Amino acid sequence: MTVHTPKLAASESAAATSAAENSWLAEDSQATQAPPTVEEARKFTDDAENRWLNLIIKASRAQWVQETFITPDTEQIAADADQQVKALVSELAAQSRRFDGMQLPEDVARKLKLIKLSVDIPAPHNPKESAELSQINASLQSDYGKGKWCPDGPAGKCLALNDLEHIMSTSRDPVELEKAWAGWHAIAPPMKARYSRMVELANDGAREMGFADVGAMWRSNYDMKPDEFSAELDRLWTQVRPLYVSLHAYVRNQLLKKYGPSVIPPDGEIPAHLLGNMWAQDWANIYPLVAPPNADPGYDLSEILKAKKVEPLAMVHYGESFFKSLGFAPLPATFWERSMFVKPRDREVVCHASAWDIDYVDDLRIKMCIEQTGEDFSTIHHELGHNFYQRAYDTQPPLFRNSANDGFHEAIGDTIALSVTPAYLRQIGLLENVPPESSDLGLLMHKALEKVAFLPFGLMIDKWRWEVFSGKISPAEYNQRWWELRKQYQGVAPPVARSEADFDPGAKYHVAANVPYARYFLADILQFQFHRALCREAGYKGPLNRCSIYNNTAAGARLNKMLEMGQSRPWPEALEAMTGEKQMDATAIIDYFAPLKKWLDEQNARDGAKLDW
Ligand code: X8Z
Ligand code: ZN
């Protein structure tokens, strides 16, 4: 393993910490000094990014250990390392103010901006408060990872999230589903007080750096003004909403046939426990209930993986092979040695899938509790997309080792997964026969349950958090507002009565772990735009759902052109490098699903299904 990034000696990093504690003093004394030069600004950013890299690597290692072995000790070690990073970032942000208003070379100005945005949850300068913040965050993350529902009390058998997700995806018994749903959501109320304290502390940190609040800070990371970014999201949502509404109406009608009007309101919100997923964010598991007649694709990837005994490790190898077929180098040996692929039997871990680049060079890893399902086959591609992106930008300066915007990071692996077509599955020996074109409708329905159903969920999470961070809603309104937004955007309702004693947002990983979420909404749209561009590069002419770029090194080279830029340039330039387009554009996802949309509209008209809720 090569680490070509200069690291600081221990004594230098100790000096960095004490400077952090005195940063306000340092800043005051600078006010009387001569104005800084461009060279000084460049030297500042060079030093800053190397100090930052040094600490972020230490924090990544600590976090890896915490998430793969949750104990009070690993939680504290991770919190301490996180506090160091946050302290450095707030120190650097304060010091960088002396370059405000200067005409600087673009790369230097960009780094000065990115350093402030390099932590999702910024800490206030006060060391006591910043320690409290890091501890809260580590404990929320651990609580989520350890979350269980024990139907017969703590002495009886307890169900972890993967057990409950299994029930959500396979059971068709509304009572059993309701219990599993409520059981999981019961992990969250103890998080609420810490969550609202976290909001106060992180907002203080964001304000010290000059942002209105944490939400405004998150929206500042898209090479446009925060308000412009909100408008951009709404523009994209307006483009795709009619597609979602058609799908929602059709699915509700099918569920009505299955469960009857006592369970499904014919023209209201769909109860959130009947959509095959704990958060009603991906509906693919209820495909059998809504499958279009006479369009059966004739295969189920989960069944194939089980029948062919494709073990989790082999599933990851299939994913890696796809990237290799595009011309990417194999993953390093350490990836296979250090990743966590299955849920350990003997310790608590955070099962939520993630991809890591521990040393910001090539210590790439994934952490997953892989099961033999088509869903996890896709998630493996998703995670590997992160790893191949990370490696493609590893020669950029440290602060540019990131995706063009965070939606790009989330979209790469999913773009590849769109190429997992029946023809591809046959090429790799997992499927005997490619289904006829008449089954495309079934395949499109399956994909829509995954991708179209997700869109409003991808949007509403941060709509909620932005209001939380801006203070528009108080802790006394958290849960009510959560369900208002769930209703408004998704058209889903809670299965059982809720109150402010509940904290349903905390039962979603990204809220407990403070991972911004608008990125997944963007990725859901971008991945189709990327897929369209890569299929074009491959010279493909047919319908987008049948295109696979497997083995196409021209498409791979085109993809790499964007990946290797990292975050060195504003995202529209990266988008242009790959697609020739400068705007995020929902026409690709709309075109992809156009035949399904037509069919859904016909069914809804025939059945007199009401649109909306
Ligand atoms: O969190 C993820 C990935 C890891 S970045 C597995 N996703 C979101 C979720 O699970 O809520 C992928 C789709 C949306
Ligand atoms: Zn991801």
XYZ file of C-alpha atoms and ligand atoms in Angstrom:
628
model
C 0.000 0.000 0.000
C 1.468 3.339 -0.988
C 0.737 6.507 0.872
C 2.067 9.359 -1.172
C 0.473 12.062 0.874
C 2.898 13.840 3.207
C 1.908 13.325 6.807
C 2.806 15.386 9.815
C 5.044 14.090 12.566
C 3.401 13.623 15.958
C 4.970 16.761 17.404
C 3.692 18.880 14.524
C 0.198 17.638 14.979
C 0.352 18.430 18.687
C 1.324 21.970 17.725
C -1.671 22.052 15.415
C -3.990 21.175 18.283
C -2.740 23.900 20.572
C -3.014 26.413 17.739
C -6.621 25.272 17.379
C -7.335 26.190 20.958
C -5.944 29.694 20.425
C -7.372 30.360 17.014
C -9.475 33.328 18.068
C -6.389 35.039 19.560
C -4.352 34.285 16.468
C -7.032 35.827 14.351
C -7.243 39.022 16.357
C -3.513 39.631 16.185
C -3.621 39.180 12.402
C -5.975 42.101 12.050
C -3.104 44.478 12.654
C -0.723 42.772 10.188
C -0.054 43.673 6.536
C -2.604 42.294 4.023
C -1.730 38.737 2.978
C -0.356 37.862 -0.446
C -1.545 35.297 -2.966
C 1.516 33.187 -2.142
C 0.537 33.188 1.506
C -2.958 32.088 0.588
C -1.562 29.223 -1.474
C 0.787 28.185 1.286
C -2.106 28.325 3.741
C -4.281 26.007 1.652
C -1.392 23.599 0.989
C -0.639 23.326 4.705
C -4.296 23.230 5.612
C -5.147 20.338 3.348
C -2.198 18.273 4.509
C -3.048 18.802 8.166
C -6.650 18.000 7.402
C -5.737 14.833 5.512
C -3.587 13.637 8.375
C -6.417 13.954 10.883
C -9.159 12.674 8.601
C -7.222 9.454 7.994
C -6.909 8.910 11.741
C -10.618 9.611 12.170
C -11.503 7.177 9.349
C -9.560 4.381 11.007
C -11.232 5.081 14.358
C -14.641 5.189 12.727
C -14.048 1.974 10.820
C -13.243 0.191 14.071
C -16.249 1.709 15.807
C -18.675 0.728 13.056
C -17.346 -2.817 12.740
C -17.066 -3.416 16.493
C -19.379 -1.203 18.532
C -18.277 -0.898 22.172
C -18.156 2.051 24.589
C -14.392 2.230 23.969
C -14.493 2.288 20.186
C -17.301 4.836 20.385
C -15.131 7.121 22.546
C -12.051 6.648 20.351
C -14.084 7.551 17.258
C -15.620 10.558 19.017
C -12.170 11.840 20.055
C -10.773 11.510 16.545
C -13.841 13.196 15.095
C -13.466 16.074 17.541
C -9.886 16.638 16.349
C -11.011 16.921 12.736
C -13.862 19.268 13.590
C -11.564 21.458 15.722
C -9.044 21.716 12.918
C -11.713 22.638 10.378
C -13.154 25.398 12.544
C -9.655 26.695 13.260
C -8.790 26.733 9.551
C -12.111 28.354 8.685
C -11.417 31.160 11.162
C -7.856 31.656 9.947
C -8.914 31.651 6.299
C -11.016 34.760 6.916
C -7.897 36.853 6.434
C -8.041 36.005 2.722
C -11.672 37.164 2.396
C -12.240 39.525 -0.504
C -8.885 38.772 -2.177
C -8.563 37.966 -5.873
C -7.166 34.437 -5.711
C -6.334 31.763 -8.286
C -9.390 29.534 -8.804
C -7.935 26.420 -7.201
C -6.895 28.315 -4.059
C -10.278 30.032 -3.730
C -12.008 26.680 -4.234
C -9.943 25.034 -1.512
C -10.695 27.864 0.918
C -14.382 27.230 0.303
C -14.102 23.440 0.486
C -12.234 23.344 3.762
C -15.282 24.831 5.496
C -17.570 22.327 3.830
C -15.382 19.324 4.580
C -17.338 18.258 7.685
C -21.070 17.636 7.578
C -21.592 18.525 11.214
C -19.343 21.454 12.193
C -18.360 21.993 15.821
C -18.320 25.225 17.812
C -14.920 26.447 18.997
C -15.723 25.812 22.644
C -13.858 22.521 23.370
C -16.427 21.307 25.890
C -19.227 21.777 23.398
C -17.295 20.249 20.568
C -16.531 17.155 22.700
C -20.215 16.909 23.550
C -21.145 17.136 19.868
C -18.739 14.396 18.788
C -19.926 12.149 21.600
C -23.566 12.671 20.706
C -22.887 11.838 17.105
C -20.932 8.686 17.873
C -23.611 7.540 20.310
C -26.466 8.107 17.842
C -24.576 6.112 15.240
C -23.970 3.288 17.737
C -27.562 3.271 18.961
C -28.776 2.878 15.414
C -26.319 0.044 14.783
C -27.324 -1.772 17.961
C -31.059 -1.135 17.505
C -33.285 -4.149 18.163
C -36.883 -5.028 18.785
C -37.540 -7.609 21.466
C -41.224 -8.612 21.142
C -41.112 -10.693 24.348
C -39.067 -8.225 26.382
C -35.276 -7.929 26.634
C -34.944 -11.489 28.022
C -36.662 -12.988 24.963
C -35.541 -13.279 21.361
C -34.632 -9.917 19.831
C -34.841 -8.925 16.180
C -32.177 -6.740 14.558
C -32.818 -4.456 11.587
C -31.940 -7.100 8.996
C -34.460 -9.533 10.569
C -37.131 -6.839 10.557
C -36.301 -5.797 6.999
C -36.735 -9.415 5.984
C -40.261 -9.367 7.409
C -41.018 -6.028 5.731
C -39.930 -7.361 2.345
C -41.576 -10.803 2.401
C -44.615 -10.755 4.688
C -48.052 -9.926 3.269
C -49.765 -9.959 6.639
C -50.673 -6.367 7.582
C -50.660 -7.152 11.296
C -47.223 -8.754 11.222
C -45.933 -5.891 9.056
C -47.346 -3.291 11.404
C -45.639 -4.925 14.390
C -42.263 -5.105 12.642
C -42.608 -1.486 11.562
C -43.551 -0.217 15.017
C -40.923 -2.453 16.650
C -38.116 -0.907 14.646
C -39.399 2.648 15.046
C -39.329 2.140 18.821
C -35.509 2.336 18.744
C -35.627 6.064 18.028
C -37.397 7.949 20.883
C -34.313 7.700 23.165
C -32.340 9.533 20.450
C -34.575 12.584 20.322
C -33.096 14.674 23.160
C -29.545 14.077 21.930
C -30.589 14.824 18.364
C -32.082 18.206 19.253
C -28.991 19.087 21.312
C -26.841 18.084 18.324
C -28.858 20.516 16.189
C -28.086 23.398 18.586
C -24.373 22.620 18.810
C -23.860 22.039 15.098
C -25.752 25.230 14.254
C -23.386 27.132 16.545
C -20.489 25.581 14.636
C -22.020 26.498 11.263
C -22.695 30.083 12.395
C -19.139 30.535 13.621
C -18.079 29.684 10.065
C -20.457 32.247 8.599
C -23.367 30.031 7.501
C -26.956 30.759 8.489
C -27.342 27.216 9.864
C -26.251 23.647 9.075
C -28.916 23.220 6.373
C -27.723 26.356 4.573
C -24.192 25.019 4.868
C -25.212 21.720 3.249
C -26.942 23.591 0.430
C -23.781 25.646 -0.152
C -21.899 22.651 -1.488
C -23.256 22.695 -5.049
C -21.354 25.497 -6.779
C -24.399 27.754 -6.576
C -26.183 29.783 -3.922
C -28.091 27.772 -1.286
C -31.450 29.117 -2.503
C -30.613 28.306 -6.090
C -29.905 24.747 -5.048
C -33.312 24.439 -3.347
C -34.927 25.760 -6.517
C -32.924 23.282 -8.590
C -34.254 20.379 -6.517
C -37.810 21.643 -6.889
C -37.312 22.008 -10.641
C -36.197 18.384 -10.924
C -39.030 17.178 -8.685
C -41.578 19.013 -10.832
C -40.170 17.195 -13.868
C -40.547 13.732 -12.348
C -43.605 14.123 -10.121
C -46.187 13.082 -12.778
C -44.329 9.793 -13.226
C -44.388 9.199 -9.459
C -48.073 10.057 -9.201
C -48.961 7.539 -11.949
C -46.988 4.814 -10.200
C -48.441 5.693 -6.799
C -52.027 5.552 -8.090
C -51.490 2.215 -9.811
C -49.751 0.627 -6.820
C -52.424 1.888 -4.440
C -55.103 0.334 -6.628
C -53.333 -3.022 -6.723
C -52.879 -2.947 -2.954
C -56.549 -2.102 -2.607
C -57.385 -5.281 -4.551
C -55.072 -7.276 -2.305
C -55.888 -5.831 1.135
C -59.324 -4.198 0.710
C -60.636 -0.736 1.645
C -60.374 -1.318 5.387
C -56.583 -1.330 4.986
C -56.013 0.807 1.858
C -57.841 4.124 1.402
C -58.802 4.153 -2.321
C -57.834 7.790 -2.807
C -55.630 8.618 0.182
C -52.118 7.923 1.363
C -50.736 4.407 1.256
C -49.930 3.025 4.733
C -46.137 2.971 4.902
C -45.808 -0.639 6.109
C -47.317 -2.229 2.981
C -44.715 -1.198 0.415
C -42.101 -3.874 1.059
C -39.567 -1.671 2.826
C -39.103 -0.322 6.353
C -39.114 3.297 5.158
C -41.355 2.867 2.077
C -38.408 4.180 0.060
C -37.984 1.255 -2.361
C -41.027 -0.755 -3.356
C -39.382 -3.483 -5.451
C -40.218 -6.158 -2.887
C -43.936 -5.888 -3.636
C -43.351 -6.474 -7.348
C -45.394 -9.719 -7.278
C -48.420 -7.722 -6.051
C -48.260 -5.160 -8.843
C -46.664 -7.061 -11.752
C -48.207 -6.234 -15.144
C -49.993 -9.302 -16.533
C -48.362 -11.109 -19.483
C -45.041 -9.341 -19.032
C -43.302 -11.660 -16.624
C -39.517 -11.344 -17.027
C -39.411 -15.004 -16.002
C -36.573 -14.677 -13.538
C -35.898 -13.395 -10.052
C -32.271 -12.529 -9.326
C -32.614 -13.411 -5.619
C -33.786 -16.912 -6.598
C -30.944 -17.305 -9.080
C -28.297 -16.277 -6.531
C -29.683 -18.795 -4.044
C -30.109 -21.595 -6.574
C -26.617 -21.117 -7.961
C -25.180 -20.722 -4.458
C -23.547 -17.400 -5.293
C -22.097 -16.496 -1.901
C -21.651 -12.860 -0.737
C -17.964 -12.795 -1.670
C -18.745 -14.092 -5.159
C -21.397 -11.391 -5.519
C -18.724 -8.757 -4.831
C -16.455 -10.382 -7.432
C -19.202 -10.031 -10.034
C -19.380 -6.318 -9.208
C -15.624 -5.841 -9.476
C -15.564 -7.725 -12.794
C -18.005 -5.266 -14.295
C -15.731 -2.338 -13.481
C -12.709 -4.267 -14.777
C -14.557 -4.910 -18.048
C -14.719 -1.124 -18.519
C -10.943 -0.844 -18.200
C -10.593 -0.095 -14.476
C -7.733 -1.789 -12.585
C -8.668 -4.589 -10.154
C -9.279 -3.672 -6.533
C -6.198 -3.970 -4.305
C -5.578 -7.153 -2.309
C -6.227 -5.177 0.890
C -9.821 -4.567 -0.262
C -10.491 -8.299 0.004
C -8.558 -8.660 3.250
C -9.996 -5.678 5.139
C -13.595 -5.272 3.964
C -16.527 -6.527 6.016
C -18.832 -8.473 3.695
C -21.134 -10.327 6.081
C -22.690 -9.635 9.463
C -20.341 -10.940 12.174
C -21.998 -13.300 14.643
C -20.044 -12.221 17.675
C -20.236 -8.440 17.860
C -22.384 -5.387 17.223
C -21.747 -3.590 13.918
C -23.364 -0.885 11.790
C -24.833 -2.995 8.994
C -25.877 -0.035 6.836
C -23.789 -0.441 3.663
C -20.901 1.963 3.111
C -17.705 2.337 1.083
C -14.440 3.595 2.525
C -11.133 4.987 1.353
C -9.300 4.872 4.645
C -6.001 6.459 3.562
C -7.488 8.570 0.744
C -5.291 6.637 -1.696
C -6.031 2.961 -2.100
C -7.002 1.414 1.223
C -10.455 0.845 -0.240
C -13.056 -1.172 1.628
C -16.759 -1.855 1.801
C -18.746 -2.617 4.906
C -21.954 -4.535 4.331
C -24.049 -7.345 5.783
C -24.584 -8.949 2.394
C -27.515 -11.278 1.852
C -28.177 -13.359 -1.255
C -30.680 -10.979 -2.822
C -31.011 -8.997 -6.033
C -31.288 -5.880 -3.871
C -27.890 -6.514 -2.280
C -26.418 -7.383 -5.698
C -27.356 -3.823 -6.731
C -26.085 -2.338 -3.464
C -22.703 -4.024 -4.027
C -22.448 -2.194 -7.362
C -23.490 0.998 -5.594
C -20.723 0.660 -3.009
C -18.069 -0.325 -5.544
C -19.003 2.773 -7.534
C -17.830 4.799 -4.525
C -14.558 2.836 -4.363
C -13.737 3.197 -8.058
C -14.538 6.915 -7.895
C -12.285 7.285 -4.825
C -9.420 5.612 -6.603
C -9.893 7.585 -9.811
C -9.381 10.903 -8.007
C -6.601 9.769 -5.689
C -3.914 11.907 -7.327
C -5.893 15.125 -6.905
C -4.852 17.436 -4.033
C -6.492 16.232 -0.778
C -9.365 18.730 -0.769
C -10.322 17.781 -4.323
C -10.490 14.057 -3.489
C -14.239 13.993 -3.591
C -16.994 13.715 -6.175
C -18.072 16.622 -8.385
C -21.018 17.014 -6.018
C -22.254 14.427 -3.543
C -25.004 13.250 -5.900
C -22.298 12.155 -8.340
C -20.700 9.911 -5.728
C -24.009 8.199 -5.088
C -24.810 7.813 -8.782
C -21.770 5.964 -10.160
C -22.406 2.460 -8.865
C -26.115 2.786 -9.608
C -25.257 3.789 -13.176
C -23.339 0.533 -13.525
C -26.210 -1.406 -11.932
C -28.503 -0.052 -14.687
C -26.326 -2.103 -17.050
C -27.196 -5.292 -15.135
C -29.677 -6.271 -17.822
C -30.945 -9.788 -18.641
C -28.487 -9.890 -21.566
C -25.646 -9.078 -19.192
C -26.783 -11.716 -16.691
C -26.742 -14.246 -19.517
C -23.236 -13.157 -20.572
C -21.914 -13.839 -17.073
C -23.724 -17.166 -16.834
C -26.376 -16.272 -14.265
C -29.327 -16.452 -16.656
C -30.030 -19.048 -19.332
C -32.323 -17.107 -21.665
C -32.907 -13.426 -22.243
C -36.651 -12.770 -21.848
C -38.529 -11.521 -24.942
C -39.184 -7.811 -25.454
C -42.749 -8.346 -24.270
C -41.338 -8.716 -20.743
C -39.809 -5.264 -20.790
C -42.882 -3.859 -19.112
C -42.346 -6.173 -16.146
C -38.674 -5.226 -15.941
C -39.528 -1.539 -16.162
C -42.103 -1.924 -13.409
C -39.538 -3.599 -11.190
C -37.036 -0.799 -11.815
C -39.670 1.881 -11.274
C -40.583 0.387 -7.908
C -36.943 0.856 -6.997
C -36.082 4.168 -8.666
C -39.292 6.145 -9.204
C -40.762 5.235 -5.810
C -37.571 6.525 -4.195
C -37.687 10.058 -5.652
C -39.965 11.836 -3.139
C -38.336 10.027 -0.228
C -34.932 11.174 -1.477
C -36.244 14.719 -1.405
C -38.271 14.901 1.800
C -35.598 13.796 4.269
C -33.545 16.951 3.824
C -36.633 19.113 3.398
C -37.324 18.016 6.977
C -33.756 18.475 8.170
C -33.387 21.897 6.594
C -36.435 23.030 8.583
C -35.006 21.446 11.727
C -31.654 23.185 11.333
C -33.173 26.552 10.398
C -35.396 26.435 13.484
C -38.554 26.569 11.362
C -39.690 23.559 13.351
C -38.988 22.951 17.024
C -38.373 19.580 18.711
C -42.024 19.656 19.797
C -43.014 19.463 16.109
C -40.386 17.048 14.798
C -42.574 14.008 14.291
C -45.675 15.784 13.114
C -43.723 17.662 10.457
C -41.963 14.473 9.411
C -45.321 12.870 8.592
C -46.665 16.016 6.928
C -43.718 15.857 4.507
C -44.050 12.095 4.075
C -47.676 12.730 3.142
C -47.012 15.736 0.931
C -44.189 14.251 -1.137
C -44.635 10.484 -0.941
C -48.344 10.124 -0.312
C -47.737 7.635 2.494
C -49.165 7.568 6.026
C -47.990 6.056 9.311
C -49.423 2.583 9.938
C -50.158 3.343 13.586
C -51.007 6.561 15.447
C -47.959 8.772 16.085
C -47.199 11.521 18.575
C -44.254 13.639 19.646
C -43.238 10.811 21.983
C -42.101 9.145 18.744
C -39.041 10.191 16.787
C -39.546 8.418 13.471
C -36.791 10.317 11.607
C -34.250 8.702 13.979
C -35.256 5.259 12.725
C -33.644 6.133 9.383
C -29.886 5.606 9.274
C -28.946 8.889 7.613
C -30.775 10.958 10.226
C -29.208 9.104 13.161
C -25.803 9.190 11.444
C -26.136 12.753 10.079
C -25.528 11.879 6.451
C -27.006 14.516 4.112
C -29.664 12.959 1.887
C -30.443 15.265 -1.075
C -27.483 13.482 -2.707
C -29.614 10.364 -3.234
C -32.375 12.322 -4.914
C -29.824 13.847 -7.272
C -28.217 10.451 -7.843
C -31.566 8.903 -8.732
C -31.868 11.388 -11.578
C -28.184 11.632 -12.514
C -27.683 7.881 -12.886
C -30.108 7.804 -15.823
C -28.414 10.817 -17.373
C -25.038 9.084 -16.959
C -26.413 5.797 -18.316
C -27.810 7.570 -21.383
C -24.463 9.287 -22.026
C -22.420 6.106 -21.617
C -24.777 4.104 -23.847
C -24.434 6.857 -26.446
C -20.641 6.632 -26.138
C -20.905 2.867 -26.619
C -22.775 3.488 -29.871
C -25.948 1.908 -28.520
C -29.151 2.890 -30.306
C -32.061 0.883 -28.777
C -34.255 1.465 -25.711
C -32.220 2.556 -22.667
C -33.495 -0.238 -20.434
C -31.861 -2.841 -22.693
C -28.470 -1.125 -22.852
C -25.527 -2.582 -20.983
C -22.080 -1.040 -21.236
C -20.426 -4.252 -19.997
C -17.038 -4.798 -21.707
C -17.148 -1.382 -23.348
C -13.835 0.336 -22.680
C -14.827 3.462 -24.646
C -17.679 4.018 -22.197
C -15.291 3.226 -19.326
C -12.800 5.830 -20.548
C -15.554 8.395 -20.817
C -16.689 7.643 -17.292
C -13.148 7.856 -15.990
C -12.722 11.303 -17.537
C -15.275 12.592 -15.088
C -14.200 10.485 -12.118
C -10.558 11.514 -12.232
C -11.493 15.209 -11.994
C -12.723 14.628 -8.462
C -13.996 17.882 -7.020
C -11.319 20.022 -8.660
C -13.815 21.918 -10.821
C -17.456 23.013 -10.421
C -19.745 20.023 -11.028
C -21.260 21.290 -14.336
C -17.786 20.915 -15.884
C -17.469 17.351 -14.640
C -20.941 16.573 -15.927
C -19.996 18.032 -19.284
C -16.785 15.990 -19.452
C -18.846 12.834 -19.400
C -22.214 13.696 -20.884
C -21.608 16.830 -22.938
C -24.438 18.369 -20.887
C -24.079 21.086 -18.251
C -27.374 20.749 -16.408
C -28.792 17.990 -14.264
C -31.644 16.744 -16.357
C -34.569 14.442 -15.573
C -35.421 13.735 -19.215
C -33.271 10.585 -19.141
C -35.230 8.972 -16.288
C -38.476 10.117 -17.902
C -37.507 8.640 -21.297
C -36.345 5.414 -19.667
C -39.756 4.868 -18.076
C -41.878 6.368 -20.878
C -43.376 3.011 -22.010
C -44.285 2.178 -18.417
C -45.788 5.620 -17.812
C -48.022 5.171 -20.855
C -49.153 1.783 -19.592
C -49.737 3.045 -16.034
C -51.848 5.921 -17.314
C -53.956 3.500 -19.374
C -54.486 1.220 -16.376
C -55.335 4.109 -14.077
C -57.850 5.483 -16.597
C -59.388 2.034 -17.137
C -59.693 1.376 -13.399
C -60.915 4.882 -12.626
C -58.005 5.190 -10.185
C -57.800 8.635 -8.653
C -54.472 10.375 -9.060
C -52.769 12.023 -6.095
C -53.949 11.757 -2.495
O -27.353 4.698 2.046
C -27.345 4.269 0.905
C -26.162 3.448 0.430
C -24.898 3.824 1.091
S -24.285 5.364 0.603
C -26.424 1.987 0.707
N -28.417 4.459 0.096
C -29.584 5.216 0.525
C -30.381 4.494 1.596
O -30.120 3.305 1.846
O -31.268 5.111 2.189
C -28.540 4.001 -1.274
C -29.917 4.385 -1.700
C -30.414 5.383 -0.715
Zn -23.648 5.475 -1.356
